[in-house]
Amino acid sequence: MNGRPLPPSRDLRLVHVDARERQSIVSLRAGGPSFGGEELAICAGPCAVESREQIVATAAAVARAGANVLRGGAYKPRTSPYSFQGLGRDGLAMMREAADLFGLAVVTEVLDPRDAEVVAGSADMLQIGARNMQNTALLRAVGETGKPVLLKRGLAATVDEWLLAAEYIALTGNERIVLCERGIRSFDPSTRNLLDLSVVPLLARRTHLPTIVDPSHGTGIAALVAPMGLAAIAAGAAGIMVEVHPDPPSAVSDGMQSLTFAEFESFMESIPALATALGRRLPQRYVARTPNASPPS
Ligand code: PEP
Ligand code: MN
């Protein structure tokens, strides 16, 4: 080693920037959210689906603020086996219903290859969490569903390892893959993770796949989410993923990094000035077909 970074792996065949004529745009459905075009993808919602009331209220709030994808975990990868593990299939159904009420798409995590088809039956995009980035059986299973995949960066993954994980998915014939930078482990406990925004412009040189940024898991601190979300957009991210909860102190998981509805709204209001300067824009707001669609009381 002479102190230079290792050259990129030669096994990056399908996802390599030279494999396509232009950067990919990953669309979740016709006319729906897309990742990689002028329009930003805004994924927002709770860490975990906790109840129907919680997910419907959150879907209403994030849609009103201009998000276009509802995030939330029905299967939760918790550090402790004694922590809440998610509502499973019931959570998936609640999320689908909440998203449909407000014209949102759904992204949610798959933990087990045996659940891939079930999750694909209800979600628009399947998330591979940081802890599973190199679970090759899971990568193949989500790839084979044919649904768009959100591939989060592993806790200590190099860019090459991350892209090779994407290559596993692409090899199933499914190249609708979006990368998500969510911070990596560092020596410094001041933030939960170290959000590596340099990967955003780096990946644009290395792969044709779009990249989004999750400043919630990336910092672990609610007050840092908006500034780092804006920085991610400035760095060229195709979108952001943000945790939002009706009452963060009572959240079953990740309350410290979750925004209130009001905080999310003011963050969203700060985006257009920056986005316009960069030639980007927020998604078009959904106009409810039933004009008074609101959470059931
Ligand atoms: C999540 O987005 O719900 C999640 C668990 O994130 P990560 O895999 O990045 O820790
Ligand atoms: Mn979380």
mmCIF file of C-alpha atoms and ligand atoms in Angstrom:
data_model
loop_
_atom_site.group_PDB
_atom_site.id
_atom_site.type_symbol
_atom_site.label_atom_id
_atom_site.label_comp_id
_atom_site.label_asym_id
_atom_site.label_seq_id
_atom_site.Cartn_x
_atom_site.Cartn_y
_atom_site.Cartn_z
ATOM 1 C CA MET A 1 0.000 0.000 0.000
ATOM 2 C CA ASN A 2 1.314 3.420 -0.848
ATOM 3 C CA GLY A 3 -1.353 5.343 1.037
ATOM 4 C CA ARG A 4 -3.603 5.682 -2.010
ATOM 5 C CA PRO A 5 -7.159 4.362 -1.905
ATOM 6 C CA LEU A 6 -7.668 0.904 -3.354
ATOM 7 C CA PRO A 7 -8.782 0.923 -6.992
ATOM 8 C CA PRO A 8 -12.484 0.167 -7.463
ATOM 9 C CA SER A 9 -13.372 -3.505 -7.757
ATOM 10 C CA ARG A 10 -13.437 -4.884 -11.286
ATOM 11 C CA ASP A 11 -16.521 -6.855 -10.300
ATOM 12 C CA LEU A 12 -18.700 -3.758 -10.443
ATOM 13 C CA ARG A 13 -20.158 -4.658 -13.796
ATOM 14 C CA LEU A 14 -23.887 -3.935 -13.833
ATOM 15 C CA VAL A 15 -23.881 -1.034 -11.377
ATOM 16 C CA HIS A 16 -20.722 0.660 -12.653
ATOM 17 C CA VAL A 17 -21.151 4.158 -13.992
ATOM 18 C CA ASP A 18 -19.889 3.024 -17.417
ATOM 19 C CA ALA A 19 -22.513 0.265 -17.648
ATOM 20 C CA ARG A 20 -25.146 2.832 -18.666
ATOM 21 C CA GLU A 21 -25.129 5.856 -20.913
ATOM 22 C CA ARG A 22 -26.601 8.060 -18.236
ATOM 23 C CA GLN A 23 -27.418 8.086 -14.543
ATOM 24 C CA SER A 24 -30.431 5.901 -13.726
ATOM 25 C CA ILE A 25 -33.753 7.250 -12.595
ATOM 26 C CA VAL A 26 -35.612 4.776 -10.391
ATOM 27 C CA SER A 27 -39.386 5.304 -10.433
ATOM 28 C CA LEU A 28 -41.660 3.629 -7.930
ATOM 29 C CA ARG A 29 -44.664 3.741 -10.235
ATOM 30 C CA ALA A 30 -45.806 5.629 -13.318
ATOM 31 C CA GLY A 31 -46.065 9.319 -12.456
ATOM 32 C CA GLY A 32 -45.105 8.476 -8.884
ATOM 33 C CA PRO A 33 -42.007 9.197 -6.821
ATOM 34 C CA SER A 34 -38.727 8.884 -8.632
ATOM 35 C CA PHE A 35 -35.108 8.926 -7.551
ATOM 36 C CA GLY A 36 -32.432 10.506 -9.694
ATOM 37 C CA GLY A 37 -34.300 13.079 -11.767
ATOM 38 C CA GLU A 38 -34.848 16.775 -11.160
ATOM 39 C CA GLU A 39 -37.468 15.992 -8.574
ATOM 40 C CA LEU A 40 -36.257 15.028 -5.112
ATOM 41 C CA ALA A 41 -37.675 11.950 -3.394
ATOM 42 C CA ILE A 42 -38.763 12.749 0.152
ATOM 43 C CA CYS A 43 -39.204 9.639 2.299
ATOM 44 C CA ALA A 44 -40.571 10.399 5.755
ATOM 45 C CA GLY A 45 -42.302 8.577 8.568
ATOM 46 C CA PRO A 46 -41.748 6.909 11.893
ATOM 47 C CA CYS A 47 -38.919 4.557 12.721
ATOM 48 C CA ALA A 48 -41.480 1.842 13.457
ATOM 49 C CA VAL A 49 -45.161 1.448 12.703
ATOM 50 C CA GLU A 50 -46.607 1.469 16.229
ATOM 51 C CA SER A 51 -50.377 1.658 15.652
ATOM 52 C CA ARG A 52 -52.905 2.521 12.966
ATOM 53 C CA GLU A 53 -53.544 5.870 14.571
ATOM 54 C CA GLN A 54 -49.822 6.715 14.689
ATOM 55 C CA ILE A 55 -49.111 5.808 11.065
ATOM 56 C CA VAL A 56 -52.237 7.498 9.669
ATOM 57 C CA ALA A 57 -51.514 10.729 11.577
ATOM 58 C CA THR A 58 -47.890 10.673 10.414
ATOM 59 C CA ALA A 59 -48.822 9.943 6.803
ATOM 60 C CA ALA A 60 -51.243 12.896 6.873
ATOM 61 C CA ALA A 61 -48.593 15.226 8.311
ATOM 62 C CA VAL A 62 -45.730 14.260 5.999
ATOM 63 C CA ALA A 63 -47.972 14.360 2.908
ATOM 64 C CA ARG A 64 -49.206 17.811 3.910
ATOM 65 C CA ALA A 65 -45.605 18.967 4.249
ATOM 66 C CA GLY A 66 -44.760 17.649 0.751
ATOM 67 C CA ALA A 67 -43.216 14.190 1.230
ATOM 68 C CA ASN A 68 -44.016 11.582 -1.417
ATOM 69 C CA VAL A 69 -42.879 8.312 0.205
ATOM 70 C CA LEU A 70 -43.996 6.989 3.603
ATOM 71 C CA ARG A 71 -41.265 5.164 5.514
ATOM 72 C CA GLY A 72 -41.767 2.959 8.558
ATOM 73 C CA GLY A 73 -40.653 -0.379 9.861
ATOM 74 C CA ALA A 74 -43.042 -3.297 10.274
ATOM 75 C CA TYR A 75 -40.109 -5.674 10.799
ATOM 76 C CA LYS A 76 -37.546 -3.957 13.009
ATOM 77 C CA PRO A 77 -33.870 -4.940 13.248
ATOM 78 C CA ARG A 78 -33.366 -4.166 16.945
ATOM 79 C CA THR A 79 -30.050 -4.401 18.713
ATOM 80 C CA SER A 80 -31.651 -6.157 21.685
ATOM 81 C CA PRO A 81 -33.871 -9.203 21.146
ATOM 82 C CA TYR A 82 -36.024 -7.910 24.029
ATOM 83 C CA SER A 83 -36.882 -4.633 22.251
ATOM 84 C CA PHE A 84 -40.073 -4.153 20.194
ATOM 85 C CA GLN A 85 -39.625 -6.158 16.980
ATOM 86 C CA GLY A 86 -42.377 -4.523 14.905
ATOM 87 C CA LEU A 87 -46.013 -5.282 14.090
ATOM 88 C CA GLY A 88 -45.162 -7.537 11.135
ATOM 89 C CA ARG A 89 -47.956 -8.154 8.647
ATOM 90 C CA ASP A 90 -50.410 -5.996 10.591
ATOM 91 C CA GLY A 91 -47.924 -3.132 10.396
ATOM 92 C CA LEU A 92 -47.555 -3.595 6.635
ATOM 93 C CA ALA A 93 -51.317 -3.370 6.152
ATOM 94 C CA MET A 94 -51.568 -0.266 8.345
ATOM 95 C CA MET A 95 -48.808 1.429 6.381
ATOM 96 C CA ARG A 96 -50.376 0.621 3.040
ATOM 97 C CA GLU A 97 -53.729 1.980 4.156
ATOM 98 C CA ALA A 98 -52.182 5.162 5.593
ATOM 99 C CA ALA A 99 -50.083 5.773 2.477
ATOM 100 C CA ASP A 100 -53.061 5.264 0.154
ATOM 101 C CA LEU A 101 -55.165 7.744 2.114
ATOM 102 C CA PHE A 102 -52.684 10.496 1.294
ATOM 103 C CA GLY A 103 -51.247 9.444 -2.078
ATOM 104 C CA LEU A 104 -47.879 8.305 -0.720
ATOM 105 C CA ALA A 105 -45.719 5.395 -1.819
ATOM 106 C CA VAL A 106 -44.419 2.948 0.813
ATOM 107 C CA VAL A 107 -40.842 1.963 1.618
ATOM 108 C CA THR A 108 -40.289 -0.586 4.357
ATOM 109 C CA GLU A 109 -37.565 -2.952 5.489
ATOM 110 C CA VAL A 110 -37.340 -6.675 4.802
ATOM 111 C CA LEU A 111 -35.413 -8.647 7.417
ATOM 112 C CA ASP A 112 -35.920 -12.208 6.286
ATOM 113 C CA PRO A 113 -35.846 -13.683 2.757
ATOM 114 C CA ARG A 114 -39.021 -15.605 3.647
ATOM 115 C CA ASP A 115 -40.884 -12.283 4.015
ATOM 116 C CA ALA A 116 -39.708 -10.717 0.750
ATOM 117 C CA GLU A 117 -42.777 -11.701 -1.289
ATOM 118 C CA VAL A 118 -45.228 -10.659 1.418
ATOM 119 C CA VAL A 119 -43.589 -7.255 1.834
ATOM 120 C CA ALA A 120 -43.407 -6.849 -1.949
ATOM 121 C CA GLY A 121 -47.137 -7.530 -2.083
ATOM 122 C CA SER A 122 -47.827 -4.450 -0.034
ATOM 123 C CA ALA A 123 -44.897 -2.005 -0.356
ATOM 124 C CA ASP A 124 -43.659 -0.005 -3.369
ATOM 125 C CA MET A 125 -40.002 -0.245 -2.393
ATOM 126 C CA LEU A 126 -38.133 -2.776 -0.246
ATOM 127 C CA GLN A 127 -35.481 -1.568 2.158
ATOM 128 C CA ILE A 128 -32.348 -3.481 3.035
ATOM 129 C CA GLY A 129 -31.189 -2.158 6.384
ATOM 130 C CA ALA A 130 -27.612 -1.343 7.320
ATOM 131 C CA ARG A 131 -27.292 -4.531 9.384
ATOM 132 C CA ASN A 132 -28.175 -6.660 6.381
ATOM 133 C CA MET A 133 -26.220 -4.978 3.604
ATOM 134 C CA GLN A 134 -24.103 -8.089 3.082
ATOM 135 C CA ASN A 135 -26.820 -10.659 3.670
ATOM 136 C CA THR A 136 -26.522 -12.090 0.188
ATOM 137 C CA ALA A 137 -29.517 -14.435 0.490
ATOM 138 C CA LEU A 138 -31.677 -11.459 1.436
ATOM 139 C CA LEU A 139 -30.238 -9.326 -1.387
ATOM 140 C CA ARG A 140 -31.168 -12.009 -3.895
ATOM 141 C CA ALA A 141 -34.629 -12.496 -2.408
ATOM 142 C CA VAL A 142 -35.548 -8.800 -2.561
ATOM 143 C CA GLY A 143 -34.017 -8.494 -6.031
ATOM 144 C CA GLU A 144 -36.126 -11.375 -7.274
ATOM 145 C CA THR A 145 -39.365 -9.684 -6.242
ATOM 146 C CA GLY A 146 -38.718 -7.159 -9.036
ATOM 147 C CA LYS A 147 -39.640 -4.280 -6.721
ATOM 148 C CA PRO A 148 -37.369 -1.243 -6.368
ATOM 149 C CA VAL A 149 -34.829 -1.739 -3.584
ATOM 150 C CA LEU A 150 -33.416 0.821 -1.158
ATOM 151 C CA LEU A 151 -29.986 -0.451 -0.141
ATOM 152 C CA LYS A 152 -28.663 1.162 3.009
ATOM 153 C CA ARG A 153 -24.930 1.354 3.602
ATOM 154 C CA GLY A 154 -23.614 -1.134 6.152
ATOM 155 C CA LEU A 155 -22.426 0.127 9.527
ATOM 156 C CA ALA A 156 -18.789 -0.232 8.496
ATOM 157 C CA ALA A 157 -19.013 -0.822 4.756
ATOM 158 C CA THR A 158 -16.605 0.625 2.227
ATOM 159 C CA VAL A 159 -18.063 2.114 -0.937
ATOM 160 C CA ASP A 160 -16.888 -0.912 -2.910
ATOM 161 C CA GLU A 161 -18.501 -3.385 -0.508
ATOM 162 C CA TRP A 162 -21.716 -1.390 -0.733
ATOM 163 C CA LEU A 163 -21.654 -1.347 -4.527
ATOM 164 C CA LEU A 164 -20.893 -5.073 -4.666
ATOM 165 C CA ALA A 165 -23.990 -5.635 -2.520
ATOM 166 C CA ALA A 166 -25.923 -3.633 -5.122
ATOM 167 C CA GLU A 167 -24.340 -5.822 -7.797
ATOM 168 C CA TYR A 168 -25.859 -8.905 -6.082
ATOM 169 C CA ILE A 169 -29.314 -7.347 -6.461
ATOM 170 C CA ALA A 170 -28.670 -6.239 -10.050
ATOM 171 C CA LEU A 171 -27.622 -9.791 -10.953
ATOM 172 C CA THR A 172 -31.181 -10.970 -10.275
ATOM 173 C CA GLY A 173 -32.212 -8.844 -13.271
ATOM 174 C CA ASN A 174 -33.601 -6.084 -11.075
ATOM 175 C CA GLU A 175 -31.614 -2.885 -11.459
ATOM 176 C CA ARG A 176 -34.131 -0.615 -9.784
ATOM 177 C CA ILE A 177 -31.774 0.057 -6.890
ATOM 178 C CA VAL A 178 -31.327 3.215 -4.821
ATOM 179 C CA LEU A 179 -28.402 3.589 -2.413
ATOM 180 C CA CYS A 180 -28.901 5.210 0.995
ATOM 181 C CA GLU A 181 -26.058 6.735 3.015
ATOM 182 C CA ARG A 182 -27.025 6.483 6.690
ATOM 183 C CA GLY A 183 -23.761 7.091 8.477
ATOM 184 C CA ILE A 184 -20.942 4.775 9.444
ATOM 185 C CA ARG A 185 -19.463 3.831 12.804
ATOM 186 C CA SER A 186 -16.767 6.140 14.051
ATOM 187 C CA PHE A 187 -14.649 6.558 17.191
ATOM 188 C CA ASP A 188 -16.628 9.614 18.270
ATOM 189 C CA PRO A 189 -19.842 9.097 20.259
ATOM 190 C CA SER A 190 -20.867 12.757 19.803
ATOM 191 C CA THR A 191 -23.212 11.647 17.039
ATOM 192 C CA ARG A 192 -24.819 8.221 16.618
ATOM 193 C CA ASN A 193 -22.960 7.657 13.345
ATOM 194 C CA LEU A 194 -20.689 9.694 11.127
ATOM 195 C CA LEU A 195 -22.725 10.858 8.151
ATOM 196 C CA ASP A 196 -20.459 10.538 5.130
ATOM 197 C CA LEU A 197 -21.746 13.102 2.656
ATOM 198 C CA SER A 198 -18.640 12.814 0.515
ATOM 199 C CA VAL A 199 -19.999 9.527 -0.818
ATOM 200 C CA VAL A 200 -22.799 11.342 -2.620
ATOM 201 C CA PRO A 201 -20.602 13.009 -5.281
ATOM 202 C CA LEU A 202 -18.171 10.069 -5.113
ATOM 203 C CA LEU A 203 -20.892 7.529 -5.934
ATOM 204 C CA ALA A 204 -22.070 9.670 -8.836
ATOM 205 C CA ARG A 205 -18.639 9.040 -10.376
ATOM 206 C CA ARG A 206 -18.624 5.342 -9.540
ATOM 207 C CA THR A 207 -22.176 4.135 -10.254
ATOM 208 C CA HIS A 208 -25.224 5.018 -12.339
ATOM 209 C CA LEU A 209 -27.491 4.266 -9.359
ATOM 210 C CA PRO A 210 -29.067 7.191 -7.471
ATOM 211 C CA THR A 211 -28.147 7.883 -3.846
ATOM 212 C CA ILE A 212 -30.286 9.302 -1.053
ATOM 213 C CA VAL A 213 -29.241 10.304 2.451
ATOM 214 C CA ASP A 214 -30.765 9.484 5.841
ATOM 215 C CA PRO A 215 -29.680 12.250 8.243
ATOM 216 C CA SER A 216 -31.823 10.759 11.040
ATOM 217 C CA HIS A 217 -29.831 7.535 11.501
ATOM 218 C CA GLY A 218 -26.785 9.393 10.187
ATOM 219 C CA THR A 219 -26.653 11.731 13.172
ATOM 220 C CA GLY A 220 -29.054 10.331 15.794
ATOM 221 C CA ILE A 221 -29.888 13.890 16.870
ATOM 222 C CA ALA A 222 -33.126 15.599 15.785
ATOM 223 C CA ALA A 223 -31.568 19.083 15.747
ATOM 224 C CA LEU A 224 -28.980 17.967 13.185
ATOM 225 C CA VAL A 225 -31.456 16.408 10.757
ATOM 226 C CA ALA A 226 -32.494 19.567 8.882
ATOM 227 C CA PRO A 227 -29.002 21.041 8.410
ATOM 228 C CA MET A 228 -27.575 17.694 7.291
ATOM 229 C CA GLY A 229 -30.617 17.028 5.093
ATOM 230 C CA LEU A 230 -29.996 20.335 3.318
ATOM 231 C CA ALA A 231 -26.293 19.526 3.052
ATOM 232 C CA ALA A 232 -27.195 16.179 1.460
ATOM 233 C CA ILE A 233 -29.293 17.942 -1.166
ATOM 234 C CA ALA A 234 -26.454 20.421 -1.771
ATOM 235 C CA ALA A 235 -24.095 17.450 -2.273
ATOM 236 C CA GLY A 236 -26.392 16.130 -5.012
ATOM 237 C CA ALA A 237 -28.508 13.511 -3.228
ATOM 238 C CA ALA A 238 -31.518 12.204 -5.149
ATOM 239 C CA GLY A 239 -33.581 12.538 -1.999
ATOM 240 C CA ILE A 240 -33.662 12.142 1.729
ATOM 241 C CA MET A 241 -35.117 9.780 4.299
ATOM 242 C CA VAL A 242 -36.252 11.378 7.563
ATOM 243 C CA GLU A 243 -37.839 9.959 10.701
ATOM 244 C CA VAL A 244 -40.970 11.799 11.837
ATOM 245 C CA HIS A 245 -43.161 10.905 14.816
ATOM 246 C CA PRO A 246 -46.344 12.427 16.329
ATOM 247 C CA ASP A 247 -44.664 12.533 19.757
ATOM 248 C CA PRO A 248 -40.937 11.729 19.555
ATOM 249 C CA PRO A 249 -40.392 11.336 23.340
ATOM 250 C CA SER A 250 -42.919 8.481 23.381
ATOM 251 C CA ALA A 251 -41.608 6.736 20.216
ATOM 252 C CA VAL A 252 -40.836 3.041 20.737
ATOM 253 C CA SER A 253 -37.599 3.514 18.816
ATOM 254 C CA ASP A 254 -35.353 6.370 17.674
ATOM 255 C CA GLY A 255 -37.304 9.178 19.377
ATOM 256 C CA MET A 256 -34.098 11.205 19.854
ATOM 257 C CA GLN A 257 -33.599 11.546 16.124
ATOM 258 C CA SER A 258 -37.260 11.877 15.095
ATOM 259 C CA LEU A 259 -38.744 15.209 14.035
ATOM 260 C CA THR A 260 -42.126 16.432 15.223
ATOM 261 C CA PHE A 261 -44.694 17.270 12.540
ATOM 262 C CA ALA A 262 -43.949 20.995 12.971
ATOM 263 C CA GLU A 263 -40.179 20.458 12.736
ATOM 264 C CA PHE A 264 -40.589 18.385 9.582
ATOM 265 C CA GLU A 265 -42.824 21.015 8.029
ATOM 266 C CA SER A 266 -40.363 23.815 8.690
ATOM 267 C CA PHE A 267 -37.503 21.688 7.338
ATOM 268 C CA MET A 268 -39.505 21.078 4.159
ATOM 269 C CA GLU A 269 -40.188 24.814 3.841
ATOM 270 C CA SER A 270 -36.433 25.453 3.887
ATOM 271 C CA ILE A 271 -35.728 23.132 0.931
ATOM 272 C CA PRO A 272 -37.112 24.998 -2.131
ATOM 273 C CA ALA A 273 -34.689 27.949 -1.985
ATOM 274 C CA LEU A 274 -31.729 25.565 -2.046
ATOM 275 C CA ALA A 275 -33.305 23.104 -4.474
ATOM 276 C CA THR A 276 -34.155 25.834 -6.976
ATOM 277 C CA ALA A 277 -30.582 27.116 -6.913
ATOM 278 C CA LEU A 278 -29.445 23.574 -7.787
ATOM 279 C CA GLY A 279 -32.038 23.000 -10.510
ATOM 280 C CA ARG A 280 -33.936 20.546 -8.313
ATOM 281 C CA ARG A 281 -37.444 20.641 -6.902
ATOM 282 C CA LEU A 282 -39.667 19.109 -4.273
ATOM 283 C CA PRO A 283 -42.256 16.575 -5.441
ATOM 284 C CA GLN A 284 -45.612 17.848 -6.590
ATOM 285 C CA ARG A 285 -48.016 17.827 -3.719
ATOM 286 C CA TYR A 286 -50.729 15.210 -3.810
ATOM 287 C CA VAL A 287 -54.205 16.582 -4.198
ATOM 288 C CA ALA A 288 -56.620 14.308 -2.380
ATOM 289 C CA ARG A 289 -59.433 12.944 -4.512
ATOM 290 C CA THR A 290 -61.602 13.092 -1.433
ATOM 291 C CA PRO A 291 -60.921 16.730 -0.542
ATOM 292 C CA ASN A 292 -61.257 16.276 3.182
ATOM 293 C CA ALA A 293 -59.146 13.146 3.554
ATOM 294 C CA SER A 294 -57.883 13.354 7.107
ATOM 295 C CA PRO A 295 -57.083 10.886 9.829
ATOM 296 C CA PRO A 296 -60.144 9.253 11.342
ATOM 297 C CA SER A 297 -60.880 10.731 14.766
HETATM 298 C C1 PEP B 1 -34.429 2.161 9.423
HETATM 299 O O1 PEP B 1 -34.330 2.949 8.456
HETATM 300 O O2 PEP B 1 -35.507 1.863 9.917
HETATM 301 C C2 PEP B 1 -33.221 1.548 9.985
HETATM 302 C C3 PEP B 1 -33.297 0.570 10.887
HETATM 303 O O3 PEP B 1 -32.081 2.107 9.544
HETATM 304 P P1 PEP B 1 -30.608 1.495 9.417
HETATM 305 O O4 PEP B 1 -30.737 0.162 8.777
HETATM 306 O O5 PEP B 1 -29.933 2.526 8.578
HETATM 307 O O6 PEP B 1 -30.058 1.435 10.826
HETATM 308 MN MN MN B 2 -34.957 4.199 13.128
#
